[in-house]
Structure formats: C-alpha cells, structure tokens
Coordinates of C-alpha atoms in Angstrom, one line a residue:
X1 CA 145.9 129.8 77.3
X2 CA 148.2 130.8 73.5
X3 CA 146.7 130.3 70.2
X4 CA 148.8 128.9 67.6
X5 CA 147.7 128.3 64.0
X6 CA 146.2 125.1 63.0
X7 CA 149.5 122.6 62.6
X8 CA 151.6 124.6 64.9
X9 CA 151.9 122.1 67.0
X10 CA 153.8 119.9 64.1
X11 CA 156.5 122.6 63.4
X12 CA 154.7 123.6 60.4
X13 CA 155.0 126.9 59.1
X14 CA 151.5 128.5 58.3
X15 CA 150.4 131.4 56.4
X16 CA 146.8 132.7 55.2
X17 CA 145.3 130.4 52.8
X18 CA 144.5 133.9 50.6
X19 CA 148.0 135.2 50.2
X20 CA 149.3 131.3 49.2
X21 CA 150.5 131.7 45.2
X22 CA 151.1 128.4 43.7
X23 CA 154.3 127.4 42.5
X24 CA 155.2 126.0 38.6
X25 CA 155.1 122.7 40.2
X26 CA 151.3 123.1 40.3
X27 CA 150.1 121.4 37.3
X28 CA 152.6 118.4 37.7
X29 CA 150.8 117.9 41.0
X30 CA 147.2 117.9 39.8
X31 CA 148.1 115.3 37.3
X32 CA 149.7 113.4 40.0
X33 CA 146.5 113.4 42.0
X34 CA 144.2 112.4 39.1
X35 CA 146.3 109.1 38.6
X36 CA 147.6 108.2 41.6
X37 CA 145.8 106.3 45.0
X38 CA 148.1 106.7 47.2
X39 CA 149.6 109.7 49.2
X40 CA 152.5 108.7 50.3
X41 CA 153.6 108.8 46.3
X42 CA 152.4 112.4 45.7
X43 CA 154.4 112.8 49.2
X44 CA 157.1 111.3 47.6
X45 CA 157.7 113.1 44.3
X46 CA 160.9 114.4 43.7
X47 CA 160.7 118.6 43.6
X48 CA 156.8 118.2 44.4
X49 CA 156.2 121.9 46.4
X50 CA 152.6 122.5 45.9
X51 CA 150.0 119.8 47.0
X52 CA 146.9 119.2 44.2
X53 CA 143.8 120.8 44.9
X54 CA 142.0 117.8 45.7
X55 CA 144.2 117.8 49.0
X56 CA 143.4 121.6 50.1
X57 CA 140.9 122.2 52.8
X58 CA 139.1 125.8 53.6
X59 CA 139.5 126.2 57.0
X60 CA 137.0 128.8 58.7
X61 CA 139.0 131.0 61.6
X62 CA 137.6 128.5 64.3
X63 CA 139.4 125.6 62.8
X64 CA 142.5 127.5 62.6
X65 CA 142.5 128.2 66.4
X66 CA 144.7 125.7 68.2
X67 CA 145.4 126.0 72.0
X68 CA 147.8 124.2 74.5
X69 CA 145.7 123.3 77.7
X70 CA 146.5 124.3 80.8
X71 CA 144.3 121.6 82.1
X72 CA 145.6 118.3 82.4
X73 CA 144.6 115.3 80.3
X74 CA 143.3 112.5 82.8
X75 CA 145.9 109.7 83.2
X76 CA 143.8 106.2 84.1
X77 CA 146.3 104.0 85.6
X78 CA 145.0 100.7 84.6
X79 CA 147.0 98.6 87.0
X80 CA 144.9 100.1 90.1
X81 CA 141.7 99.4 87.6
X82 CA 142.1 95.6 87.6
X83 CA 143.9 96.1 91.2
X84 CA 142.5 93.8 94.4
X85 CA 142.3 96.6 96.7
X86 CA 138.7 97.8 96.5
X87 CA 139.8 101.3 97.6
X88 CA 142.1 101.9 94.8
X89 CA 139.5 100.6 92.7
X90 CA 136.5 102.3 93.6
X91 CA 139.0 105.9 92.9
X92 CA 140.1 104.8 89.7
X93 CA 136.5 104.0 88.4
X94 CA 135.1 107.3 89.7
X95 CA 138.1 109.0 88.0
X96 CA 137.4 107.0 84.9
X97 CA 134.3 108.2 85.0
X98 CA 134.9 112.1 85.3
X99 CA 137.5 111.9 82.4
X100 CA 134.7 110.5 80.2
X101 CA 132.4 113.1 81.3
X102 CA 134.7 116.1 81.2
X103 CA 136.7 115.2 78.5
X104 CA 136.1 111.7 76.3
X105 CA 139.4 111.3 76.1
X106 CA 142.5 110.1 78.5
X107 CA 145.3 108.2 78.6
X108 CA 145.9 104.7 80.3
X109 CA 149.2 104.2 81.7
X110 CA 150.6 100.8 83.1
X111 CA 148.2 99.1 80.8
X112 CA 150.5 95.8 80.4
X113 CA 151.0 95.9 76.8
X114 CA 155.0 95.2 76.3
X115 CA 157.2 98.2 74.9
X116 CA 158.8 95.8 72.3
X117 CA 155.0 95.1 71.0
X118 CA 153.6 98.4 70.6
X119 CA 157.2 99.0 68.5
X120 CA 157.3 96.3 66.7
X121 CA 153.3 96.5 65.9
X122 CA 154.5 100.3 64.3
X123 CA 157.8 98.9 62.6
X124 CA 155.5 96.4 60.9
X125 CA 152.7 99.0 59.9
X126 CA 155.4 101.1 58.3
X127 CA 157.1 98.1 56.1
X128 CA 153.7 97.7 54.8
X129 CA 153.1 101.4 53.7
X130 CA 156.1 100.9 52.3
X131 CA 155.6 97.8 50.0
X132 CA 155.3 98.6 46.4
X133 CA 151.7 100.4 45.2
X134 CA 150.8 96.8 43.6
X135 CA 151.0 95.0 46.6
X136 CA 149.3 97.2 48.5
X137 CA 146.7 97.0 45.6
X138 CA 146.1 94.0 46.1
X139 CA 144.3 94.8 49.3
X140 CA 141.9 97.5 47.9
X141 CA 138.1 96.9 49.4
X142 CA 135.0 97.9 47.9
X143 CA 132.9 97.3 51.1
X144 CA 133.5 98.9 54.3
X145 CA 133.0 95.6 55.9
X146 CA 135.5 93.9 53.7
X147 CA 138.2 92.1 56.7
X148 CA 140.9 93.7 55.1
X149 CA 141.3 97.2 53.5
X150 CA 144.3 99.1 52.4
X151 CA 143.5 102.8 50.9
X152 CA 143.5 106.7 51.1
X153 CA 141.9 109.5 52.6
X154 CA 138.4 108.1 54.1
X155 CA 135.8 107.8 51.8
X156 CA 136.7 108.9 48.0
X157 CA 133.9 107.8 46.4
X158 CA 132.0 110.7 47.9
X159 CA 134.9 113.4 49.0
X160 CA 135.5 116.4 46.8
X161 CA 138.5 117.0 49.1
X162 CA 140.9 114.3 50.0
X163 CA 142.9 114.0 53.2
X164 CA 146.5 113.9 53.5
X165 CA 146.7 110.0 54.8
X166 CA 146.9 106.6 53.3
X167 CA 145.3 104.0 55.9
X168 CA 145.2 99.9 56.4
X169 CA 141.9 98.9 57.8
X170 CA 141.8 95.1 59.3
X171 CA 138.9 93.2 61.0
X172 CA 140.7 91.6 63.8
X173 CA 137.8 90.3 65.9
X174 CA 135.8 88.0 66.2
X175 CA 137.6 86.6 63.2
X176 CA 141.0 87.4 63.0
X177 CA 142.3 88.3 59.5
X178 CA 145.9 89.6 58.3
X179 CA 147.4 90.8 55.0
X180 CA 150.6 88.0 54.1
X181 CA 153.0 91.1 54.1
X182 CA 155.4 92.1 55.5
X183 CA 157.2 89.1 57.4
X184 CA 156.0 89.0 60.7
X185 CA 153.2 91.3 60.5
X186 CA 150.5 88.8 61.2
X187 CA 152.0 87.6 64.4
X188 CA 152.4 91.1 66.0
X189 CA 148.9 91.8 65.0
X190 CA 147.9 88.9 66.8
X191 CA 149.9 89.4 69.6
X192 CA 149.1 93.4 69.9
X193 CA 145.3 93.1 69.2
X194 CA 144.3 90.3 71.7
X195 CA 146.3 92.1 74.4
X196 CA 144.7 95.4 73.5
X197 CA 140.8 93.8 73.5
X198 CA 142.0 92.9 77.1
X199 CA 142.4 96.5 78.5
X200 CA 139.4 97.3 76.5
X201 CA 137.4 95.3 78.1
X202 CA 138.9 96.3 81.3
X203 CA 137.9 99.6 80.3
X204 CA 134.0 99.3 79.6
X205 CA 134.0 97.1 82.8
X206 CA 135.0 100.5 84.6
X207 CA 133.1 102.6 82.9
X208 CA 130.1 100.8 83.1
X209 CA 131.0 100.6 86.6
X210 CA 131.3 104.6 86.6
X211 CA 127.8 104.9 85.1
X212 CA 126.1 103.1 88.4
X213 CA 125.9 99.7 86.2
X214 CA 127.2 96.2 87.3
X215 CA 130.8 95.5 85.8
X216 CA 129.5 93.7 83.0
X217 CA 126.5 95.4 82.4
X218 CA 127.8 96.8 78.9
X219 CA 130.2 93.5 78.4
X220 CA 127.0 91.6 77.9
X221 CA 124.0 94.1 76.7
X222 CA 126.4 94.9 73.4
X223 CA 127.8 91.2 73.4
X224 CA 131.4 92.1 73.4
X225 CA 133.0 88.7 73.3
X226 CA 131.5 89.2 70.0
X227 CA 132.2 92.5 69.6
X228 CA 133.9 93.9 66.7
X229 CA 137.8 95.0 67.0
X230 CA 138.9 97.0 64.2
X231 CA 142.9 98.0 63.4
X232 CA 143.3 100.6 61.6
X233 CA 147.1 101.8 60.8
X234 CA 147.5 105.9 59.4
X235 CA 150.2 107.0 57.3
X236 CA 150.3 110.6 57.2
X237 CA 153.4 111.2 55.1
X238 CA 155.1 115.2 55.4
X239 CA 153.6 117.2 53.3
X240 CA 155.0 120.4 51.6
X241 CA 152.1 122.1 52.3
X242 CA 150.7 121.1 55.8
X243 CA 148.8 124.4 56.2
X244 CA 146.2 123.7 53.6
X245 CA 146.4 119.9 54.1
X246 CA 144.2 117.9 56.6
X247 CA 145.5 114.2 58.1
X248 CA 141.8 113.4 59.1
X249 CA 138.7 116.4 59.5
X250 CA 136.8 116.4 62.2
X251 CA 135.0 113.5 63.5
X252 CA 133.5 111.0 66.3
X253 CA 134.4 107.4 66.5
X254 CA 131.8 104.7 65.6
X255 CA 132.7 102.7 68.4
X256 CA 132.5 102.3 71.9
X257 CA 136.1 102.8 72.4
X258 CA 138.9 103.7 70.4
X259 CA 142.8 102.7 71.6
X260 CA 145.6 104.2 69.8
X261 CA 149.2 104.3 69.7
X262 CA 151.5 106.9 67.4
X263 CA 155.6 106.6 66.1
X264 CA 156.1 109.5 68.5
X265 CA 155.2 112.2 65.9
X266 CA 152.7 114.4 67.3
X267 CA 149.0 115.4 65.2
X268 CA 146.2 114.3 66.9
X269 CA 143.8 117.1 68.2
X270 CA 140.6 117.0 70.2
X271 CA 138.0 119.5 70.7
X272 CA 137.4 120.5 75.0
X273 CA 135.2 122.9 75.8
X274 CA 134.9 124.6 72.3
X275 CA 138.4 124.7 71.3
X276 CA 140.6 122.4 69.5
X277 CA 143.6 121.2 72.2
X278 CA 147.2 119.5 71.2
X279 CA 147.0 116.0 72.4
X280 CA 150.9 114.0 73.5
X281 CA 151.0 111.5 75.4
X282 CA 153.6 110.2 77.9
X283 CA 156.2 107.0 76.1
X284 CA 154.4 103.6 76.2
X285 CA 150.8 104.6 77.0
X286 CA 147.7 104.7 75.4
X287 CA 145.7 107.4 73.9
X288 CA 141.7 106.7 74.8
X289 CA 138.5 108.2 73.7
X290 CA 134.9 107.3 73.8
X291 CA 132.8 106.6 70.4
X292 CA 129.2 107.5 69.5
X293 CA 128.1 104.3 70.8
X294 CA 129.0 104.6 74.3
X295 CA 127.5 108.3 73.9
X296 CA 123.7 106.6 73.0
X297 CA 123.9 103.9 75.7
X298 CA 124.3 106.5 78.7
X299 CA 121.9 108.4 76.7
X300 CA 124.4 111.3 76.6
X301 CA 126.0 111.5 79.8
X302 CA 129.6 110.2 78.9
X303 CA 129.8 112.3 74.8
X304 CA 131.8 110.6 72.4
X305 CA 134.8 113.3 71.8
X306 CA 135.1 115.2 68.3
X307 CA 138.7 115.1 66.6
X308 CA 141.1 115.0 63.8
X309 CA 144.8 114.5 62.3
X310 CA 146.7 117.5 60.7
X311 CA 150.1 116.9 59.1
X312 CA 153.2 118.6 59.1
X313 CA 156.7 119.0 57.0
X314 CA 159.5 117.3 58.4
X315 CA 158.3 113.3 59.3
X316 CA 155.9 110.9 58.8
X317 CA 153.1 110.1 61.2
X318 CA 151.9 106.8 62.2
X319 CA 149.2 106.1 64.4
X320 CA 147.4 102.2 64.9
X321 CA 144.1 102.9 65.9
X322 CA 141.8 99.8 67.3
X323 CA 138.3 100.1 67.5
X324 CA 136.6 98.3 69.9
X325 CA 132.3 98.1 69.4
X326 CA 129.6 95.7 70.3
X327 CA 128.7 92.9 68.2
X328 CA 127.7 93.8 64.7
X329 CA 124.0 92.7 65.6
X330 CA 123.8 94.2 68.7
X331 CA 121.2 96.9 69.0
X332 CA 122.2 100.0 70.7
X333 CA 120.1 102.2 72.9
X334 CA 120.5 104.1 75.9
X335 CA 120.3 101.8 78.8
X336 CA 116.8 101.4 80.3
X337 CA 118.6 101.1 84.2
X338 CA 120.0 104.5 83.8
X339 CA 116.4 106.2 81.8
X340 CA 114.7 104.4 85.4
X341 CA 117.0 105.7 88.2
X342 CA 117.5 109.2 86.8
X343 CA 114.1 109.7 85.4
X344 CA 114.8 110.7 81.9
X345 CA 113.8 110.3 78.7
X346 CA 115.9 108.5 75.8
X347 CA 117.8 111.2 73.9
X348 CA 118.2 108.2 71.0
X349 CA 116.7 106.0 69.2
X350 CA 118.1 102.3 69.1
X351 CA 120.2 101.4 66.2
X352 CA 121.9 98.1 64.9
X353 CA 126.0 98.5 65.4
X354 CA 126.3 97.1 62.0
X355 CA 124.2 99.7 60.2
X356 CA 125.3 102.5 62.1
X357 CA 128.9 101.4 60.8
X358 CA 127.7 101.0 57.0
X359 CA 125.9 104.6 57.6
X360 CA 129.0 106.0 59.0
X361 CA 131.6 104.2 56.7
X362 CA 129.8 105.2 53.7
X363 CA 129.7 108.7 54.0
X364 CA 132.1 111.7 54.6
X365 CA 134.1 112.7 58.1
X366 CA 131.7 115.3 59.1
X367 CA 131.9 116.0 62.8
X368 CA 129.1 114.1 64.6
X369 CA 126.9 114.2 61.7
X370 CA 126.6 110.3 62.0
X371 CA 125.3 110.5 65.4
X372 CA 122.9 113.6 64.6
X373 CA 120.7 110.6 62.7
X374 CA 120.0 109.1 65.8
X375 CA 119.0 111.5 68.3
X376 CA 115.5 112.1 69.2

C-alpha cells in the first residue's frame, strides 16, 4: 500500500506547511477573507496566490498520510436488491451487510436513477453557485433548520478556521422546498430527490434486513415516510493553495444514510482501518455511507464512517449530497430485538433526531465528536 501526501490524489502539489513563505499577495487576501462570504470569490480573485489564514488548517503527520487501497470498495448492485429471485436477494443483503460492517461505505450500481438526471441535477447546482453573491444572499439561514440555506464553510459562527467550500443546503422531504433560481432547478430537484428517497429506502430495507430485522423494521421504528431528506450541493472551487486548505475536516454523517453524486472531480476520502483511503467511483453510480444514526440503532455493529473533502488546483469540485434520517421526532436508540437476541447491553442512550441534528448543526466538524455525547 503507497503513501501520498494529503491532496495527492487531486494533482496538487504539496510541500511542508513549515517551509511555506507567503507571497506579497498575502495581505490582499486577508482583507478579502474579512469581507467576503463566499469562497468561490476569494477563489476567483485575479493574481490571488496565497489563501487567508482563516482558510489554513495544521494538519498533524497522520492527517497527511493518504493511501490507495488495495482492497476493493463493495459495489451493491441494487437491481438484484429489489430483484424477485430470493437467491440473488438473500446475497446482495448479506453483502450489504458486510460492506456496512467492514467499511460504512460502498457504492450502488444499477440504482435506476437516469444519467441525464444526475447531470442535469449538477449543471443546475453549478448555475446557482454561479449566480451573483446577492442572489445567493438572498438565501442566507440563521437556523440550521431553515428549508433552504446557501453559505460557506460549515459552521462560521463558531470556526476559527474556515473550509475551502461554499454549500446550498435544502429540506426536500417531507416538505419539498426549492430556491426560484436558476431555471429549471426546482424540477430536477424534484425529479432527482424523489427518485433518490426511493433507493434509500431500498437501502435501509436491506440493511435492516442484514441486521436479522424484518424489511421494514427501521422504515417504521424511525418513521421514514416522514423522514427527513436533506440536499446538500458543495462547491469546492481550486484553490492556489490546496495543501494548507481543507474542502470539509473530518467527520460522520448525522443521518442514517448519506447518497452522493460528484462532477467527476475526485476529493472525497474516508478513513478504513486507521488510514485515510482515496474514494472514485465508477460513471453513473452512487457513493454510500452510513450516519451516526444507523450506528446507535444496531448499537454499534454497522459504524457510521469518518470522512472529509480536500481540494486541489486545477478544477472545481461538485458534489450533491442527500441525507436521508428518520423523522425529526423520532427517537433513536439501539434496537431492543438486536439488545434481546445477542444479549447485550445498549452502547447509547436514546436521542430525538431533531436535537441530535441541532447539536450536530450547531457546532464544528470534529470527527465523531457528535456521536461521543451519546454513548454510554
């Protein structure tokens, strides 16, 4: 297994934080961070070559460890998951199962979702990064459960160090909402997010399956025609700088499962057996992991996957991101069927989805540091 620097993987070219002398451009860049909101107009300044210092992670010799697995990712193909054949079922749900186990993380191929959607669903994300700054303005929450929330970094109000990504957070489900621009944009949400909730649902049916449950045991303990879809679109513009920057730090989902699609440009990383791994993915599938939430309701058997976005130089990176929980309301816990048949004691305490969201939401990406609140 090679070790590369940390944004290797994106082309970028990286040298020790220490030896790093800033350029003349510094200043001019610090007073671009303390007035503007968004990153893709820092990104975007003519002759901009050093990033402000707001944007500049230290990174510890573990983080900047990055290795290409020689294992390969678990490919779920979903069309023998909803398949009649009960023998092509019953392999695909115990294979489901052993990816969450081993890895939190897999791709579903042959999922259904049109080619022309998932495009059209990133062509539309990108016209709206690229509206003017007032327009986007115009979307700027002050609650993380506003529908609709158009921003940068993750949580400024309490970061010291901002990441390198602007983001456009929507409530899809179980009331749909949609900014009015760009033109089309609320019809291929539409489209892309009820077809998405479908595989979803697909999903937890197998993996509740995989866990010794009935189908819909999860579907109906967390209330998931009521469940809470989120969309959130990235914009992770090139930056001059990508080996001090950070796309997203490390973290967990909130969620029970998170579905996500990217414009092709690679970045996302995930952390297997103690080392941070490059994740692709093959053309037209989707990227899955597991969220904290399925991690407390099989009381730690299937772990919700740590991860994170790093940037590089040459292009922009897109990714549309829809979260898929239980209904705000719905009180998580680790299932009593699985405490009974294997004898074990919960490893968490219950917790509403909706304040585990607020608790989550209103603090800084820190690993699993959400879900270390709730473990007994």
């Amino acid at each position: 297994m090679k070790s590369y620097p940390i944004n290797t993987s994106n082309n970028s070219s990286c040298q020790p934080c220490a030896s790093l002398s800033l350029s003349l451009s510094a200043p001019m860049a610090e007073t671009l961070s303390s007035r503007v909101t968004s990153v893709k107009k820092i990104a975007e300044t003519p002759g901009l070559t050093t990033i402000p210092s707001t944007y500049t992670f230290t990174f510890n010799s573990h983080d900047q460890v990055v290795s290409d697995t020689e294992e390969p990712v678990p490919v779920i193909d979903y069309s023998l998951l909803i398949s009649n054949n009960p023998h092509q079922r019953s392999k695909i749900v115990h294979h489901l199962g052993k990816a969450c186990q081993e890895w939190g993380f897999f791709m579903v191929i042959n999922h259904g979702v049109p080619e022309r959607l998932m495009r059209s669903m990133t062509d539309s994300c990108r016209e709206f990064f690229d509206l003017p700054e007032v327009e986007k303005q115009e979307y700027e929450g002050k609650h993380v459960l506003d529908p609709i929330r158009c921003g940068t970094s993750f949580n400024t109000s309490v970061e010291k160090i901002f990441s390198w990504r602007d983001f456009l957070k929507i409530f899809v489900h179980p009331v749909f909402h949609s900014p009015s621009k760009p033109a089309g944009f609320r019809e291929n949400l539409l489209e892309y997010s009820k077809r998405v909730r479908e595989v979803a649902r697909e999903l937890v049916k197998g993996i509740s399956e995989s866990l010794g449950l009935e189908a819909n045991y999860i579907d109906k303990a967390l209330n998931l025609e009521q469940g809470l879809q989120i969309s959130i679109a990235n914009y992770y513009p090139p930056c001059t700088q990508p080996e001090l920057a950070m796309g997203l730090p490390s973290h967990s989902d909130h969620d029970l499962l998170t579905i996500l699609i990217q414009n092709g440009v690679t970045g996302l990383q995930v952390q297997h057996k103690g080392k941070w791994v490059n994740l692709n993915c093959y053309p037209n599938s989707f990227l899955v992991n597991i969220g904290d939430q399925l991690e407390i309701l099989s009381n730690g058997k299937y772990k919700s996957v740590v991860h994170r976005a790093v940037v590089n130089k040459e292009a922009a990176r897109i990714s549309i991101a829809m979260f898929h929980g239980p209904s705000l309301d719905s009180v998580v816990s680790p299932a009593p069927e699985l405490l009974d048949r294997e004898g074990s004691a919960p490893a968490y305490i219950g917790i509403k989805y909706k304040q585990y969201l607020e608790f989550q939401q209103s603090n800084k990406l820190d690993g699993k540091s959400c879900l270390d609140q709730v473990r007994i």
